PDB file of C-alpha atoms in Angstrom:
ATOM      1  CA  MET A   1      -0.084  -0.241   0.002  1.00  0.00           C
ATOM      2  CA  THR A   2       1.706   3.392  -1.019  1.00  0.00           C
ATOM      3  CA  PRO A   3       1.874   6.279   1.393  1.00  0.00           C
ATOM      4  CA  GLU A   4      -0.727   8.401  -0.328  1.00  0.00           C
ATOM      5  CA  THR A   5      -3.315   5.506  -0.245  1.00  0.00           C
ATOM      6  CA  VAL A   6      -2.788   5.134   3.558  1.00  0.00           C
ATOM      7  CA  LEU A   7      -3.109   8.751   3.744  1.00  0.00           C
ATOM      8  CA  ARG A   8      -6.196   8.684   1.974  1.00  0.00           C
ATOM      9  CA  ALA A   9      -7.787   6.025   3.746  1.00  0.00           C
ATOM     10  CA  ALA A  10      -6.779   7.920   7.093  1.00  0.00           C
ATOM     11  CA  ALA A  11      -8.552  11.017   5.852  1.00  0.00           C
ATOM     12  CA  GLU A  12     -11.578   9.114   4.711  1.00  0.00           C
ATOM     13  CA  THR A  13     -11.917   7.537   8.204  1.00  0.00           C
ATOM     14  CA  GLU A  14     -11.505  10.943   9.878  1.00  0.00           C
ATOM     15  CA  ALA A  15     -14.103  12.518   7.669  1.00  0.00           C
ATOM     16  CA  ALA A  16     -16.712   9.590   8.265  1.00  0.00           C
ATOM     17  CA  ALA A  17     -15.968  10.239  12.016  1.00  0.00           C
ATOM     18  CA  LEU A  18     -16.946  13.731  11.865  1.00  0.00           C
ATOM     19  CA  PRO A  19     -20.754  14.219  11.364  1.00  0.00           C
ATOM     20  CA  ALA A  20     -21.116  11.312  13.949  1.00  0.00           C
ATOM     21  CA  LEU A  21     -19.115  13.403  16.614  1.00  0.00           C
ATOM     22  CA  LEU A  22     -20.908  16.394  15.426  1.00  0.00           C
ATOM     23  CA  ALA A  23     -24.422  14.844  15.686  1.00  0.00           C
ATOM     24  CA  ARG A  24     -24.145  13.341  19.167  1.00  0.00           C
ATOM     25  CA  ALA A  25     -22.540  16.350  20.570  1.00  0.00           C
ATOM     26  CA  GLU A  26     -25.429  18.531  18.918  1.00  0.00           C
ATOM     27  CA  HIS A  27     -27.810  16.165  20.495  1.00  0.00           C
ATOM     28  CA  LEU A  28     -25.978  16.461  24.046  1.00  0.00           C
ATOM     29  CA  ALA A  29     -26.081  20.002  23.873  1.00  0.00           C
ATOM     30  CA  GLY A  30     -29.546  20.202  23.114  1.00  0.00           C
ATOM     31  CA  SER A  31     -30.618  17.795  25.965  1.00  0.00           C
ATOM     32  CA  VAL A  32     -29.067  19.944  28.614  1.00  0.00           C
ATOM     33  CA  LEU A  33     -31.532  22.981  29.222  1.00  0.00           C
ATOM     34  CA  LEU A  34     -29.584  26.141  30.564  1.00  0.00           C
ATOM     35  CA  GLY A  35     -30.566  29.494  31.021  1.00  0.00           C
ATOM     36  CA  ASP A  36     -28.882  32.690  28.874  1.00  0.00           C
ATOM     37  CA  HIS A  37     -25.273  32.977  29.593  1.00  0.00           C
ATOM     38  CA  GLY A  38     -24.435  36.517  31.046  1.00  0.00           C
ATOM     39  CA  ARG A  39     -21.926  37.961  32.940  1.00  0.00           C
ATOM     40  CA  ARG A  40     -23.680  39.596  36.036  1.00  0.00           C
ATOM     41  CA  ARG A  41     -21.848  42.747  35.737  1.00  0.00           C
ATOM     42  CA  ALA A  42     -22.804  46.245  34.936  1.00  0.00           C
ATOM     43  CA  GLY A  43     -21.611  47.453  31.167  1.00  0.00           C
ATOM     44  CA  MET A  44     -22.719  47.882  27.704  1.00  0.00           C
ATOM     45  CA  GLY A  45     -25.255  45.194  26.952  1.00  0.00           C
ATOM     46  CA  ASP A  46     -28.781  44.588  25.609  1.00  0.00           C
ATOM     47  CA  ASP A  47     -30.004  42.930  28.682  1.00  0.00           C
ATOM     48  CA  PHE A  48     -31.508  44.462  31.790  1.00  0.00           C
ATOM     49  CA  TRP A  49     -29.796  43.792  34.747  1.00  0.00           C
ATOM     50  CA  GLN A  50     -30.763  46.208  37.708  1.00  0.00           C
ATOM     51  CA  TYR A  51     -31.799  49.291  38.719  1.00  0.00           C
ATOM     52  CA  ARG A  52     -29.588  51.311  41.217  1.00  0.00           C
ATOM     53  CA  PRO A  53     -30.271  54.992  42.812  1.00  0.00           C
ATOM     54  CA  ALA A  54     -28.774  57.791  40.291  1.00  0.00           C
ATOM     55  CA  GLN A  55     -25.549  58.987  41.566  1.00  0.00           C
ATOM     56  CA  ALA A  56     -23.458  62.221  40.836  1.00  0.00           C
ATOM     57  CA  GLY A  57     -22.140  62.408  37.539  1.00  0.00           C
ATOM     58  CA  ASP A  58     -24.805  60.012  35.932  1.00  0.00           C
ATOM     59  CA  SER A  59     -25.959  61.411  32.759  1.00  0.00           C
ATOM     60  CA  ARG A  60     -29.635  62.605  32.547  1.00  0.00           C
ATOM     61  CA  ARG A  61     -30.094  59.932  29.536  1.00  0.00           C
ATOM     62  CA  ILE A  62     -29.560  56.820  31.497  1.00  0.00           C
ATOM     63  CA  ILE A  63     -32.184  57.904  33.989  1.00  0.00           C
ATOM     64  CA  ASP A  64     -35.270  55.366  34.181  1.00  0.00           C
ATOM     65  CA  TYR A  65     -38.100  57.808  34.586  1.00  0.00           C
ATOM     66  CA  ARG A  66     -40.843  55.393  34.628  1.00  0.00           C
ATOM     67  CA  ARG A  67     -39.355  53.259  37.552  1.00  0.00           C
ATOM     68  CA  SER A  68     -38.270  56.768  38.988  1.00  0.00           C
ATOM     69  CA  ALA A  69     -41.841  57.775  38.911  1.00  0.00           C
ATOM     70  CA  ARG A  70     -42.839  55.593  41.860  1.00  0.00           C
ATOM     71  CA  GLY A  71     -40.764  57.445  44.424  1.00  0.00           C
ATOM     72  CA  ASP A  72     -38.775  60.294  45.323  1.00  0.00           C
ATOM     73  CA  VAL A  73     -35.435  58.917  44.059  1.00  0.00           C
ATOM     74  CA  GLU A  74     -34.255  58.789  40.745  1.00  0.00           C
ATOM     75  CA  TYR A  75     -33.118  55.258  39.376  1.00  0.00           C
ATOM     76  CA  VAL A  76     -30.729  54.202  36.575  1.00  0.00           C
ATOM     77  CA  ARG A  77     -31.257  51.119  34.354  1.00  0.00           C
ATOM     78  CA  GLU A  78     -28.180  49.292  34.312  1.00  0.00           C
ATOM     79  CA  ARG A  79     -27.628  46.550  31.615  1.00  0.00           C
ATOM     80  CA  GLU A  80     -25.445  43.469  31.552  1.00  0.00           C
ATOM     81  CA  LEU A  81     -21.960  43.502  30.507  1.00  0.00           C
ATOM     82  CA  GLN A  82     -21.569  41.433  27.141  1.00  0.00           C
ATOM     83  CA  ILE A  83     -18.123  41.032  26.040  1.00  0.00           C
ATOM     84  CA  ALA A  84     -17.176  37.821  24.698  1.00  0.00           C
ATOM     85  CA  GLN A  85     -15.018  35.276  26.568  1.00  0.00           C
ATOM     86  CA  SER A  86     -12.277  33.519  25.025  1.00  0.00           C
ATOM     87  CA  VAL A  87     -12.517  29.608  25.859  1.00  0.00           C
ATOM     88  CA  MET A  88      -9.602  27.183  25.000  1.00  0.00           C
ATOM     89  CA  PHE A  89      -9.812  23.494  24.959  1.00  0.00           C
ATOM     90  CA  TRP A  90      -7.349  20.625  25.526  1.00  0.00           C
ATOM     91  CA  VAL A  91      -8.985  17.382  25.109  1.00  0.00           C
ATOM     92  CA  ASP A  92      -6.472  14.465  25.308  1.00  0.00           C
ATOM     93  CA  GLN A  93      -5.906  12.745  22.008  1.00  0.00           C
ATOM     94  CA  GLY A  94      -3.377   9.876  23.723  1.00  0.00           C
ATOM     95  CA  ALA A  95      -3.405   6.282  22.956  1.00  0.00           C
ATOM     96  CA  SER A  96      -4.746   5.659  26.651  1.00  0.00           C
ATOM     97  CA  MET A  97      -7.916   7.470  26.132  1.00  0.00           C
ATOM     98  CA  ARG A  98      -9.002   4.751  23.738  1.00  0.00           C
ATOM     99  CA  PHE A  99      -9.460   2.225  26.425  1.00  0.00           C
ATOM    100  CA  THR A 100     -12.932   0.821  27.336  1.00  0.00           C
ATOM    101  CA  SER A 101     -13.346  -2.492  29.518  1.00  0.00           C
ATOM    102  CA  ASP A 102     -16.741  -3.366  27.489  1.00  0.00           C
ATOM    103  CA  ASP A 103     -18.282  -3.056  24.261  1.00  0.00           C
ATOM    104  CA  ASP A 104     -21.105  -1.378  25.548  1.00  0.00           C
ATOM    105  CA  LEU A 105     -19.031   1.440  27.111  1.00  0.00           C
ATOM    106  CA  PRO A 106     -17.627   4.490  24.811  1.00  0.00           C
ATOM    107  CA  GLN A 107     -13.910   4.857  25.184  1.00  0.00           C
ATOM    108  CA  LYS A 108     -12.742   7.465  27.206  1.00  0.00           C
ATOM    109  CA  ALA A 109     -11.617   9.472  24.070  1.00  0.00           C
ATOM    110  CA  ASP A 110     -15.145   8.945  22.821  1.00  0.00           C
ATOM    111  CA  ARG A 111     -16.837  10.621  25.725  1.00  0.00           C
ATOM    112  CA  ALA A 112     -14.213  13.372  26.070  1.00  0.00           C
ATOM    113  CA  ARG A 113     -14.560  14.497  22.460  1.00  0.00           C
ATOM    114  CA  VAL A 114     -18.139  14.481  22.755  1.00  0.00           C
ATOM    115  CA  LEU A 115     -18.424  16.299  26.087  1.00  0.00           C
ATOM    116  CA  GLY A 116     -15.770  19.049  24.724  1.00  0.00           C
ATOM    117  CA  LEU A 117     -17.406  19.688  21.523  1.00  0.00           C
ATOM    118  CA  ALA A 118     -20.915  19.845  23.196  1.00  0.00           C
ATOM    119  CA  THR A 119     -19.272  22.380  26.008  1.00  0.00           C
ATOM    120  CA  ALA A 120     -17.897  24.427  22.776  1.00  0.00           C
ATOM    121  CA  ILE A 121     -21.508  24.302  21.218  1.00  0.00           C
ATOM    122  CA  LEU A 122     -23.175  25.673  24.210  1.00  0.00           C
ATOM    123  CA  LEU A 123     -20.269  28.508  24.446  1.00  0.00           C
ATOM    124  CA  VAL A 124     -20.685  29.332  20.832  1.00  0.00           C
ATOM    125  CA  ARG A 125     -24.188  29.943  21.339  1.00  0.00           C
ATOM    126  CA  ALA A 126     -23.917  31.877  24.396  1.00  0.00           C
ATOM    127  CA  GLY A 127     -21.613  34.435  22.378  1.00  0.00           C
ATOM    128  CA  GLU A 128     -18.223  33.103  23.546  1.00  0.00           C
ATOM    129  CA  ARG A 129     -15.141  32.569  21.389  1.00  0.00           C
ATOM    130  CA  VAL A 130     -13.674  29.300  21.461  1.00  0.00           C
ATOM    131  CA  GLY A 131     -10.606  27.229  20.076  1.00  0.00           C
ATOM    132  CA  LEU A 132      -7.770  25.017  21.252  1.00  0.00           C
ATOM    133  CA  THR A 133      -4.951  25.574  23.340  1.00  0.00           C
ATOM    134  CA  GLY A 134      -1.827  26.297  21.558  1.00  0.00           C
ATOM    135  CA  THR A 135      -1.379  27.731  18.139  1.00  0.00           C
ATOM    136  CA  SER A 136      -3.470  25.357  15.946  1.00  0.00           C
ATOM    137  CA  LEU A 137      -6.890  26.610  16.540  1.00  0.00           C
ATOM    138  CA  PRO A 138      -7.294  30.096  18.046  1.00  0.00           C
ATOM    139  CA  PRO A 139     -10.458  31.344  19.372  1.00  0.00           C
ATOM    140  CA  ARG A 140     -13.433  32.247  17.351  1.00  0.00           C
ATOM    141  CA  ARG A 141     -16.798  32.413  17.000  1.00  0.00           C
ATOM    142  CA  GLY A 142     -19.381  30.624  15.312  1.00  0.00           C
ATOM    143  CA  ASN A 143     -20.375  27.320  13.324  1.00  0.00           C
ATOM    144  CA  GLN A 144     -17.513  27.237  11.292  1.00  0.00           C
ATOM    145  CA  GLN A 145     -15.479  27.418  14.652  1.00  0.00           C
ATOM    146  CA  ILE A 146     -17.222  24.184  15.688  1.00  0.00           C
ATOM    147  CA  LEU A 147     -16.629  22.197  12.611  1.00  0.00           C
ATOM    148  CA  ARG A 148     -12.884  23.224  13.027  1.00  0.00           C
ATOM    149  CA  LEU A 149     -12.720  21.804  16.531  1.00  0.00           C
ATOM    150  CA  ALA A 150     -14.698  18.637  15.420  1.00  0.00           C
ATOM    151  CA  GLY A 151     -12.222  18.165  12.711  1.00  0.00           C
ATOM    152  CA  MET A 152      -8.989  18.480  15.430  1.00  0.00           C
ATOM    153  CA  PHE A 153     -10.708  16.327  17.781  1.00  0.00           C
ATOM    154  CA  THR A 154     -10.958  13.531  15.622  1.00  0.00           C
ATOM    155  CA  GLN A 155      -7.248  13.116  15.221  1.00  0.00           C
ATOM    156  CA  ASP A 156      -5.705  10.419  17.343  1.00  0.00           C
ATOM    157  CA  ALA A 157      -2.286  10.952  18.865  1.00  0.00           C
ATOM    158  CA  THR A 158       0.281   7.905  18.943  1.00  0.00           C
ATOM    159  CA  GLU A 159       2.017   8.146  21.943  1.00  0.00           C
ATOM    160  CA  ASP A 160       0.404   6.559  25.259  1.00  0.00           C
ATOM    161  CA  TYR A 161       0.044   9.581  27.350  1.00  0.00           C
ATOM    162  CA  SER A 162      -0.516  12.935  25.383  1.00  0.00           C
ATOM    163  CA  PRO A 163       0.910  16.166  27.529  1.00  0.00           C
ATOM    164  CA  PRO A 164      -1.469  19.218  27.773  1.00  0.00           C
ATOM    165  CA  GLU A 165      -0.839  21.888  25.294  1.00  0.00           C
ATOM    166  CA  HIS A 166       0.188  24.915  27.311  1.00  0.00           C
ATOM    167  CA  ARG A 167       1.570  27.338  24.730  1.00  0.00           C
ATOM    168  CA  ALA A 168      -0.042  30.815  23.503  1.00  0.00           C
ATOM    169  CA  MET A 169      -2.422  31.013  26.448  1.00  0.00           C
ATOM    170  CA  ILE A 170      -4.520  34.215  26.037  1.00  0.00           C
ATOM    171  CA  PRO A 171      -4.266  36.225  29.498  1.00  0.00           C
ATOM    172  CA  SER A 172      -7.268  36.190  31.369  1.00  0.00           C
ATOM    173  CA  ALA A 173      -9.088  33.791  29.202  1.00  0.00           C
ATOM    174  CA  ARG A 174     -11.000  30.281  30.167  1.00  0.00           C
ATOM    175  CA  ALA A 175      -9.699  26.545  29.491  1.00  0.00           C
ATOM    176  CA  VAL A 176     -11.018  23.491  29.612  1.00  0.00           C
ATOM    177  CA  PHE A 177      -8.955  20.367  29.954  1.00  0.00           C
ATOM    178  CA  ILE A 178     -10.421  16.875  29.530  1.00  0.00           C
ATOM    179  CA  SER A 179      -8.364  13.830  30.112  1.00  0.00           C
ATOM    180  CA  ASP A 180      -7.707  10.612  32.074  1.00  0.00           C
ATOM    181  CA  PHE A 181      -4.417  12.240  33.413  1.00  0.00           C
ATOM    182  CA  MET A 182      -2.579   8.679  33.750  1.00  0.00           C
ATOM    183  CA  GLY A 183       0.591  10.255  32.342  1.00  0.00           C
ATOM    184  CA  ASP A 184       3.173  12.706  33.949  1.00  0.00           C
ATOM    185  CA  ILE A 185       1.930  14.708  36.471  1.00  0.00           C
ATOM    186  CA  ALA A 186       4.627  17.256  36.157  1.00  0.00           C
ATOM    187  CA  GLU A 187       3.408  18.167  32.537  1.00  0.00           C
ATOM    188  CA  VAL A 188      -0.185  19.049  34.079  1.00  0.00           C
ATOM    189  CA  THR A 189       1.389  20.797  36.680  1.00  0.00           C
ATOM    190  CA  LEU A 190       3.718  23.086  34.140  1.00  0.00           C
ATOM    191  CA  ALA A 191       0.475  23.726  31.908  1.00  0.00           C
ATOM    192  CA  LEU A 192      -1.805  24.894  34.935  1.00  0.00           C
ATOM    193  CA  THR A 193       0.869  26.861  36.685  1.00  0.00           C
ATOM    194  CA  LYS A 194       1.610  28.845  33.114  1.00  0.00           C
ATOM    195  CA  ALA A 195      -1.870  29.163  32.828  1.00  0.00           C
ATOM    196  CA  ALA A 196      -2.299  30.679  36.213  1.00  0.00           C
ATOM    197  CA  ASP A 197       0.504  32.930  35.806  1.00  0.00           C
ATOM    198  CA  ARG A 198      -1.431  34.325  32.685  1.00  0.00           C
ATOM    199  CA  GLY A 199      -4.453  34.832  34.615  1.00  0.00           C
ATOM    200  CA  VAL A 200      -6.126  31.864  32.968  1.00  0.00           C
ATOM    201  CA  ARG A 201      -8.754  30.004  34.998  1.00  0.00           C
ATOM    202  CA  GLY A 202     -10.647  26.824  34.190  1.00  0.00           C
ATOM    203  CA  VAL A 203     -11.880  23.464  34.635  1.00  0.00           C
ATOM    204  CA  LEU A 204     -10.290  20.026  34.842  1.00  0.00           C
ATOM    205  CA  LEU A 205     -12.589  17.052  33.931  1.00  0.00           C
ATOM    206  CA  HIS A 206     -10.947  13.889  34.966  1.00  0.00           C
ATOM    207  CA  VAL A 207     -12.596  10.758  32.931  1.00  0.00           C
ATOM    208  CA  LEU A 208     -11.904   7.242  33.975  1.00  0.00           C
ATOM    209  CA  ASP A 209     -13.339   3.824  32.804  1.00  0.00           C
ATOM    210  CA  PRO A 210     -15.057   2.266  35.677  1.00  0.00           C
ATOM    211  CA  SER A 211     -12.651  -0.579  35.734  1.00  0.00           C
ATOM    212  CA  GLU A 212      -9.866   1.623  36.260  1.00  0.00           C
ATOM    213  CA  GLU A 213     -11.511   2.467  39.557  1.00  0.00           C
ATOM    214  CA  ALA A 214     -12.605  -0.871  40.679  1.00  0.00           C
ATOM    215  CA  PHE A 215      -9.491  -2.543  39.226  1.00  0.00           C
ATOM    216  CA  PRO A 216     -11.589  -6.031  38.869  1.00  0.00           C
ATOM    217  CA  PHE A 217      -8.461  -8.413  38.068  1.00  0.00           C
ATOM    218  CA  SER A 218      -6.941 -11.417  39.488  1.00  0.00           C
ATOM    219  CA  GLY A 219      -4.856 -14.358  38.927  1.00  0.00           C
ATOM    220  CA  ARG A 220      -2.820 -14.188  35.799  1.00  0.00           C
ATOM    221  CA  THR A 221      -3.085 -11.021  34.042  1.00  0.00           C
ATOM    222  CA  ILE A 222      -1.214  -9.038  31.340  1.00  0.00           C
ATOM    223  CA  PHE A 223      -1.383  -5.588  31.454  1.00  0.00           C
ATOM    224  CA  GLU A 224      -0.872  -3.591  28.030  1.00  0.00           C
ATOM    225  CA  SER A 225      -1.135   0.106  27.272  1.00  0.00           C
ATOM    226  CA  VAL A 226      -3.405   0.939  24.391  1.00  0.00           C
ATOM    227  CA  GLY A 227      -0.366   2.052  22.480  1.00  0.00           C
ATOM    228  CA  GLY A 228       1.743  -0.757  22.885  1.00  0.00           C
ATOM    229  CA  SER A 229       4.642   0.852  24.517  1.00  0.00           C
ATOM    230  CA  LEU A 230       4.203  -0.509  28.002  1.00  0.00           C
ATOM    231  CA  SER A 231       3.496  -4.289  28.987  1.00  0.00           C
ATOM    232  CA  HIS A 232       3.414  -5.681  32.356  1.00  0.00           C
ATOM    233  CA  GLU A 233       2.718  -9.650  33.148  1.00  0.00           C
ATOM    234  CA  THR A 234       1.308 -10.811  36.784  1.00  0.00           C
ATOM    235  CA  LEU A 235       0.399 -14.028  37.991  1.00  0.00           C
ATOM    236  CA  LYS A 236      -1.556 -12.406  41.034  1.00  0.00           C
ATOM    237  CA  ALA A 237      -3.243  -9.374  39.711  1.00  0.00           C
ATOM    238  CA  ASN A 238      -5.236  -9.138  42.786  1.00  0.00           C
ATOM    239  CA  ASP A 239      -2.138  -8.314  44.775  1.00  0.00           C
ATOM    240  CA  LEU A 240      -1.522  -5.161  42.790  1.00  0.00           C
ATOM    241  CA  ARG A 241      -4.911  -4.012  43.749  1.00  0.00           C
ATOM    242  CA  ASP A 242      -4.350  -2.054  46.962  1.00  0.00           C
ATOM    243  CA  ARG A 243      -1.260  -0.516  45.602  1.00  0.00           C
ATOM    244  CA  TYR A 244      -2.871   0.442  42.260  1.00  0.00           C
ATOM    245  CA  LEU A 245      -5.721   2.061  44.003  1.00  0.00           C
ATOM    246  CA  GLU A 246      -3.502   4.045  46.469  1.00  0.00           C
ATOM    247  CA  ARG A 247      -1.625   5.655  43.401  1.00  0.00           C
ATOM    248  CA  LEU A 248      -5.103   6.448  41.947  1.00  0.00           C
ATOM    249  CA  ALA A 249      -6.125   8.031  44.912  1.00  0.00           C
ATOM    250  CA  ALA A 250      -2.832  10.168  45.386  1.00  0.00           C
ATOM    251  CA  ARG A 251      -3.617  11.455  41.611  1.00  0.00           C
ATOM    252  CA  LYS A 252      -6.924  12.367  42.135  1.00  0.00           C
ATOM    253  CA  ASP A 253      -5.444  14.307  45.299  1.00  0.00           C
ATOM    254  CA  GLU A 254      -2.873  15.916  43.531  1.00  0.00           C
ATOM    255  CA  LEU A 255      -4.871  17.186  40.553  1.00  0.00           C
ATOM    256  CA  THR A 256      -7.528  18.419  43.310  1.00  0.00           C
ATOM    257  CA  GLN A 257      -4.577  20.329  45.012  1.00  0.00           C
ATOM    258  CA  LEU A 258      -3.042  21.600  41.848  1.00  0.00           C
ATOM    259  CA  CYS A 259      -6.402  22.653  41.014  1.00  0.00           C
ATOM    260  CA  ALA A 260      -6.988  24.692  44.288  1.00  0.00           C
ATOM    261  CA  ILE A 261      -3.747  26.185  44.000  1.00  0.00           C
ATOM    262  CA  THR A 262      -4.107  27.730  40.401  1.00  0.00           C
ATOM    263  CA  GLY A 263      -7.902  28.648  40.871  1.00  0.00           C
ATOM    264  CA  TRP A 264      -9.196  26.060  38.580  1.00  0.00           C
ATOM    265  CA  GLN A 265     -11.951  23.610  39.279  1.00  0.00           C
ATOM    266  CA  TYR A 266     -11.533  19.683  39.377  1.00  0.00           C
ATOM    267  CA  GLY A 267     -14.348  17.502  38.403  1.00  0.00           C
ATOM    268  CA  MET A 268     -14.756  13.605  37.987  1.00  0.00           C
ATOM    269  CA  HIS A 269     -16.299  11.698  35.469  1.00  0.00           C
ATOM    270  CA  HIS A 270     -16.888   7.959  34.680  1.00  0.00           C
ATOM    271  CA  THR A 271     -17.701   6.522  30.865  1.00  0.00           C
ATOM    272  CA  ASP A 272     -20.697   4.471  32.370  1.00  0.00           C
ATOM    273  CA  ARG A 273     -22.528   7.584  34.160  1.00  0.00           C
ATOM    274  CA  PRO A 274     -24.653   9.835  31.931  1.00  0.00           C
ATOM    275  CA  ALA A 275     -23.009  12.613  29.755  1.00  0.00           C
ATOM    276  CA  GLN A 276     -25.512  15.030  30.454  1.00  0.00           C
ATOM    277  CA  ALA A 277     -24.439  15.482  34.101  1.00  0.00           C
ATOM    278  CA  ALA A 278     -20.899  15.913  33.301  1.00  0.00           C
ATOM    279  CA  LEU A 279     -21.649  18.397  30.514  1.00  0.00           C
ATOM    280  CA  LEU A 280     -23.891  20.462  32.795  1.00  0.00           C
ATOM    281  CA  TRP A 281     -21.215  20.300  35.513  1.00  0.00           C
ATOM    282  CA  LEU A 282     -18.414  21.556  32.790  1.00  0.00           C
ATOM    283  CA  TYR A 283     -20.944  24.584  32.071  1.00  0.00           C
ATOM    284  CA  ARG A 284     -21.588  25.700  35.424  1.00  0.00           C
ATOM    285  CA  ALA A 285     -18.046  25.048  36.771  1.00  0.00           C
ATOM    286  CA  LEU A 286     -17.156  27.514  33.772  1.00  0.00           C
ATOM    287  CA  ASP A 287     -19.747  29.912  35.002  1.00  0.00           C
ATOM    288  CA  THR A 288     -18.402  29.861  38.721  1.00  0.00           C
ATOM    289  CA  GLY A 289     -14.868  29.609  37.199  1.00  0.00           C
ATOM    290  CA  GLY A 290     -15.228  33.613  36.376  1.00  0.00           C
ATOM    291  CA  LEU A 291     -17.136  33.606  33.019  1.00  0.00           C
ATOM    292  CA  ARG A 292     -19.954  35.419  34.897  1.00  0.00           C
TER     293      ARG A 292
END
């Protein structure tokens, strides 16, 4: 098979996956009923926010005379600040994300991509700009940007563990990191530290297969990484259970503490749980993390 044939086959595979990913993300976004996405700060916008008593220096043009006529105090009608926010995504494309313990469960990568894209769809509908961390896809608005994101999300990485991208962080923007975080914790620490230094806050969603929480293995077992770079055989897998669960708990604690230090929010999602709950958490976490 020639290199051109291989490239074309890979391109056709990615193109075939794109409509399915978009359809599922659109369906998921549509299943989550959310209110208007605003900032709850006074500023230039179209939506009413609150009345406040007029102050010295206020222009007579902003006095709401209908409200003021109810009493002896003049009131100003403030509007909600509406300035588009940039939200940057990193969705882990590493081979470890292509693991599933059951054919009836989605791969971690599949769930992460759908959640990432559905979150982006909701943000775009709310008037925000979305893009990728790094330089490959700067934040923009619109449906074309959603198509670009979907295309980038369907590209698998060859390495087992893909480090988070932390270049070109836009100051004071927001970010969404979705991964199983099985790789080097130092890479995640570097990314969140650099983000915090630039005033970037965000959410970190930890996605795991249920078997990775339960470790339901016993007897002779061969553990292999999805990418094939790691392999370990044991005759007593159950003897590894306590050590594995201790390390997993330690990793969760490290991520939680890292988020607390850098001003991010940490969330956990298992692929056997409804995607809607994770999407709602992501959207609300972005709100409380400073989008409003």
